[in-house]
């Protein structure tokens, strides 16, 4: 069995051109479901800039 490292950056869609969070709202739940189904471990990096 091979070990694979997966990292996921969770941030706004293509900042600064877009300020939506569609990728997080629609894509992230699907990705989490896939990881759970396939028993894949991953590290998520989340950044929030309220300034």
Backbone as CSV, one residue per row, in Angstrom:
resi,resn,N_x,N_y,N_z,CA_x,CA_y,CA_z,C_x,C_y,C_z
1,UNK,0.841,-1.176,0.000,0.000,0.000,0.000,0.889,1.244,0.000
2,UNK,0.544,2.210,-0.829,1.279,3.467,-0.910,0.692,4.489,0.051
3,UNK,1.555,5.321,0.588,1.113,6.459,1.386,1.084,7.683,0.491
4,UNK,-0.017,8.383,0.541,-0.189,9.596,-0.248,-0.557,10.721,0.711
5,UNK,0.062,11.860,0.534,-0.244,13.018,1.359,-1.170,13.952,0.592
6,UNK,-2.270,14.321,1.227,-3.239,15.230,0.611,-3.403,16.425,1.526
7,UNK,-3.289,17.615,0.961,-3.592,18.836,1.698,-4.642,19.615,0.915
8,UNK,-5.494,20.293,1.633,-6.564,21.059,0.998,-6.527,22.476,1.567
9,UNK,-6.387,23.468,0.714,-6.458,24.867,1.128,-7.907,25.324,1.002
10,UNK,-8.477,25.782,2.086,-9.863,26.240,2.085,-9.840,27.765,2.155
11,UNK,-10.258,28.392,1.062,-10.239,29.852,0.989,-11.247,30.325,-0.046
12,UNK,-11.384,31.637,-0.149,-12.291,32.212,-1.148,-11.891,31.748,-2.541
13,UNK,-12.828,31.810,-3.466,-12.580,31.412,-4.845,-11.720,32.455,-5.553
14,UNK,-10.503,32.121,-5.904,-9.578,32.956,-6.686,-9.447,34.387,-6.180
15,UNK,-9.143,34.560,-4.889,-8.974,35.942,-4.447,-7.803,36.598,-5.161
16,UNK,-7.796,37.869,-5.443,-8.820,38.857,-5.085,-9.851,39.080,-6.179
17,UNK,-9.788,38.332,-7.294,-10.737,38.565,-8.385,-12.171,38.203,-7.993
18,UNK,-12.335,37.136,-7.292,-13.658,36.703,-6.839,-13.684,36.729,-5.320
19,UNK,-14.831,37.022,-4.772,-14.952,37.026,-3.312,-16.005,36.033,-2.842
20,UNK,-16.394,35.115,-3.717,-17.408,34.135,-3.336,-16.769,32.986,-2.562
21,UNK,-17.611,32.201,-1.953,-17.162,31.002,-1.234,-17.857,29.763,-1.798
22,UNK,-18.223,29.829,-3.062,-18.959,28.741,-3.700,-18.208,27.410,-3.614
23,UNK,-16.886,27.471,-3.788,-16.101,26.241,-3.709,-16.215,25.578,-2.351
24,UNK,-16.202,26.394,-1.301,-16.348,25.850,0.055,-17.769,25.355,0.290
25,UNK,-18.737,26.111,-0.180,-20.143,25.786,0.080,-20.612,24.564,-0.703
26,UNK,-20.171,24.434,-1.944,-20.649,23.344,-2.788,-19.635,22.209,-2.945
27,UNK,-18.381,22.567,-3.111,-17.372,21.548,-3.386,-16.843,20.839,-2.152
28,UNK,-16.665,21.580,-1.065,-16.075,20.995,0.136,-16.919,19.862,0.724
29,UNK,-18.248,20.007,0.827,-19.042,18.884,1.341,-18.898,17.609,0.495
30,UNK,-18.828,17.768,-0.820,-18.641,16.606,-1.691,-17.272,15.973,-1.468
31,UNK,-16.265,16.805,-1.307,-14.918,16.310,-1.056,-14.852,15.571,0.283
32,UNK,-15.483,16.137,1.311,-15.512,15.486,2.615,-16.236,14.145,2.555
33,UNK,-17.345,14.090,1.823,-18.075,12.827,1.657,-17.212,11.774,0.971
34,UNK,-16.490,12.185,-0.069,-15.607,11.263,-0.778,-14.505,10.749,0.139
35,UNK,-13.879,11.656,0.881,-12.810,11.244,1.799,-13.345,10.272,2.845
36,UNK,-14.549,10.532,3.349,-15.137,9.643,4.348,-15.435,8.271,3.752
37,UNK,-16.035,8.269,2.575,-16.386,7.012,1.898,-15.143,6.164,1.630
38,UNK,-14.078,6.794,1.177,-12.855,6.072,0.809,-11.860,5.951,1.971
39,UNK,-12.266,6.480,3.147,-11.417,6.438,4.345,-10.051,7.083,4.088
40,UNK,-10.108,8.276,3.493,-8.907,9.031,3.170,-8.671,10.081,4.251
41,UNK,-7.466,10.124,4.773,-7.097,11.145,5.743,-6.498,12.332,4.999
42,UNK,-6.829,13.526,5.454,-6.319,14.731,4.801,-6.146,15.833,5.834
43,UNK,-5.329,16.797,5.498,-5.132,17.982,6.323,-5.769,19.166,5.612
44,UNK,-6.516,19.960,6.339,-7.176,21.124,5.768,-6.582,22.388,6.364
45,UNK,-6.268,23.343,5.503,-5.768,24.644,5.925,-6.868,25.667,5.680
46,UNK,-7.299,26.329,6.731,-8.364,27.320,6.623,-7.828,28.682,7.034
47,UNK,-8.200,29.697,6.280,-7.736,31.049,6.535,-8.938,31.982,6.436
48,UNK,-9.041,32.869,7.372,-10.143,33.828,7.345,-9.579,35.220,7.597
49,UNK,-9.830,36.141,6.688,-9.349,37.516,6.831,-10.558,38.428,6.997
50,UNK,-10.789,38.839,8.205,-11.927,39.729,8.485,-11.513,41.192,8.463
51,UNK,-10.213,41.458,8.203,-9.714,42.828,8.259,-10.106,43.569,7.075
